Amino acid sequence: ASSQLLTGLRDELSRSNEALKAIQVRLAQLEVRLGASQEQESALSERLQAERLTQATSAAHAGGEEVGILRGQLQELNRQVATLSEECARLSEARDTAWQTSSANEVAAARHVGQAELL
C-alpha cells in the first residue's frame, strides 16, 4: 500500500514537474514577447518624439514665415504713414500760406476801399 502511495506521489510529482516546465517555457516565451513589445514601444516613442519635433519645427518655420510677412506689411504701412504725414505737412503749409495770402488780400482790399471812400 505504501509502495502504491509512493508511486502515486512520484507520478503526481512528475506531472507537477512537467507542468512546471511547461509554465517555465510559457513564461520564457512571454518574457521574450514582453521584451519585443518594450522594444516596439521604445521605437514608437522615439518615432512619436521625432514626429512631434518635426511638427514643432514646421510650425516654427511657418510662424517665422508669417512673422516675415507681417513685418513686410508693417514696413509698408510705416512707409504709407510717412507719406501721408509728409502730405499733411505740405497741405498744412499750403493752408497757412493761403490764409496769410487771404488775410493780406483782405487788408489790401480794406485799404483800397478806404482810399476810395476818401476820394
PDB file of N, CA and C in Angstrom, residues 16-17 31 33 46 54 60 70 74 79-81 119:
ATOM      1  N   SER A  16       3.617  17.291 -11.947  1.00  0.00           N
ATOM      2  CA  SER A  16       3.814  18.658 -11.453  1.00  0.00           C
ATOM      3  C   SER A  16       5.078  19.264 -12.048  1.00  0.00           C
ATOM      4  N   ASN A  17       6.148  18.457 -12.115  1.00  0.00           N
ATOM      5  CA  ASN A  17       7.396  18.932 -12.707  1.00  0.00           C
ATOM      6  C   ASN A  17       7.204  19.261 -14.186  1.00  0.00           C
ATOM      7  N   GLU A  31       8.177  36.410 -21.684  1.00  0.00           N
ATOM      8  CA  GLU A  31       9.244  37.378 -21.420  1.00  0.00           C
ATOM      9  C   GLU A  31       9.864  37.870 -22.723  1.00  0.00           C
ATOM     10  N   ARG A  33       8.325  37.950 -25.656  1.00  0.00           N
ATOM     11  CA  ARG A  33       7.310  38.823 -26.274  1.00  0.00           C
ATOM     12  C   ARG A  33       7.249  40.171 -25.569  1.00  0.00           C
ATOM     13  N   GLU A  46      10.139  56.874 -29.730  1.00  0.00           N
ATOM     14  CA  GLU A  46      11.152  57.683 -30.416  1.00  0.00           C
ATOM     15  C   GLU A  46      10.598  58.279 -31.702  1.00  0.00           C
ATOM     16  N   THR A  54       9.433  67.339 -35.523  1.00  0.00           N
ATOM     17  CA  THR A  54       9.259  67.766 -36.913  1.00  0.00           C
ATOM     18  C   THR A  54       8.085  68.726 -37.032  1.00  0.00           C
ATOM     19  N   ALA A  60       7.140  76.232 -36.279  1.00  0.00           N
ATOM     20  CA  ALA A  60       8.008  77.388 -36.016  1.00  0.00           C
ATOM     21  C   ALA A  60       8.437  78.028 -37.332  1.00  0.00           C
ATOM     22  N   LEU A  70       4.259  89.578 -41.957  1.00  0.00           N
ATOM     23  CA  LEU A  70       3.684  90.657 -41.151  1.00  0.00           C
ATOM     24  C   LEU A  70       4.658  91.823 -41.011  1.00  0.00           C
ATOM     25  N   LEU A  74       3.975  95.575 -42.128  1.00  0.00           N
ATOM     26  CA  LEU A  74       4.164  96.682 -41.190  1.00  0.00           C
ATOM     27  C   LEU A  74       5.084  97.735 -41.784  1.00  0.00           C
ATOM     28  N   ARG A  79       5.703 103.069 -44.283  1.00  0.00           N
ATOM     29  CA  ARG A  79       6.018 103.931 -45.428  1.00  0.00           C
ATOM     30  C   ARG A  79       4.796 104.774 -45.818  1.00  0.00           C
ATOM     31  N   GLN A  80       3.629 104.144 -45.802  1.00  0.00           N
ATOM     32  CA  GLN A  80       2.397 104.867 -46.144  1.00  0.00           C
ATOM     33  C   GLN A  80       2.114 105.967 -45.125  1.00  0.00           C
ATOM     34  N   VAL A  81       2.328 105.670 -43.850  1.00  0.00           N
ATOM     35  CA  VAL A  81       2.118 106.676 -42.802  1.00  0.00           C
ATOM     36  C   VAL A  81       3.089 107.838 -43.008  1.00  0.00           C
ATOM     37  N   LEU A 119     -11.768 159.551 -51.530  1.00  0.00           N
ATOM     38  CA  LEU A 119     -11.859 160.333 -52.757  1.00  0.00           C
ATOM     39  C   LEU A 119     -13.243 160.792 -52.892  1.00  0.00           C
TER      40      LEU A 119
END
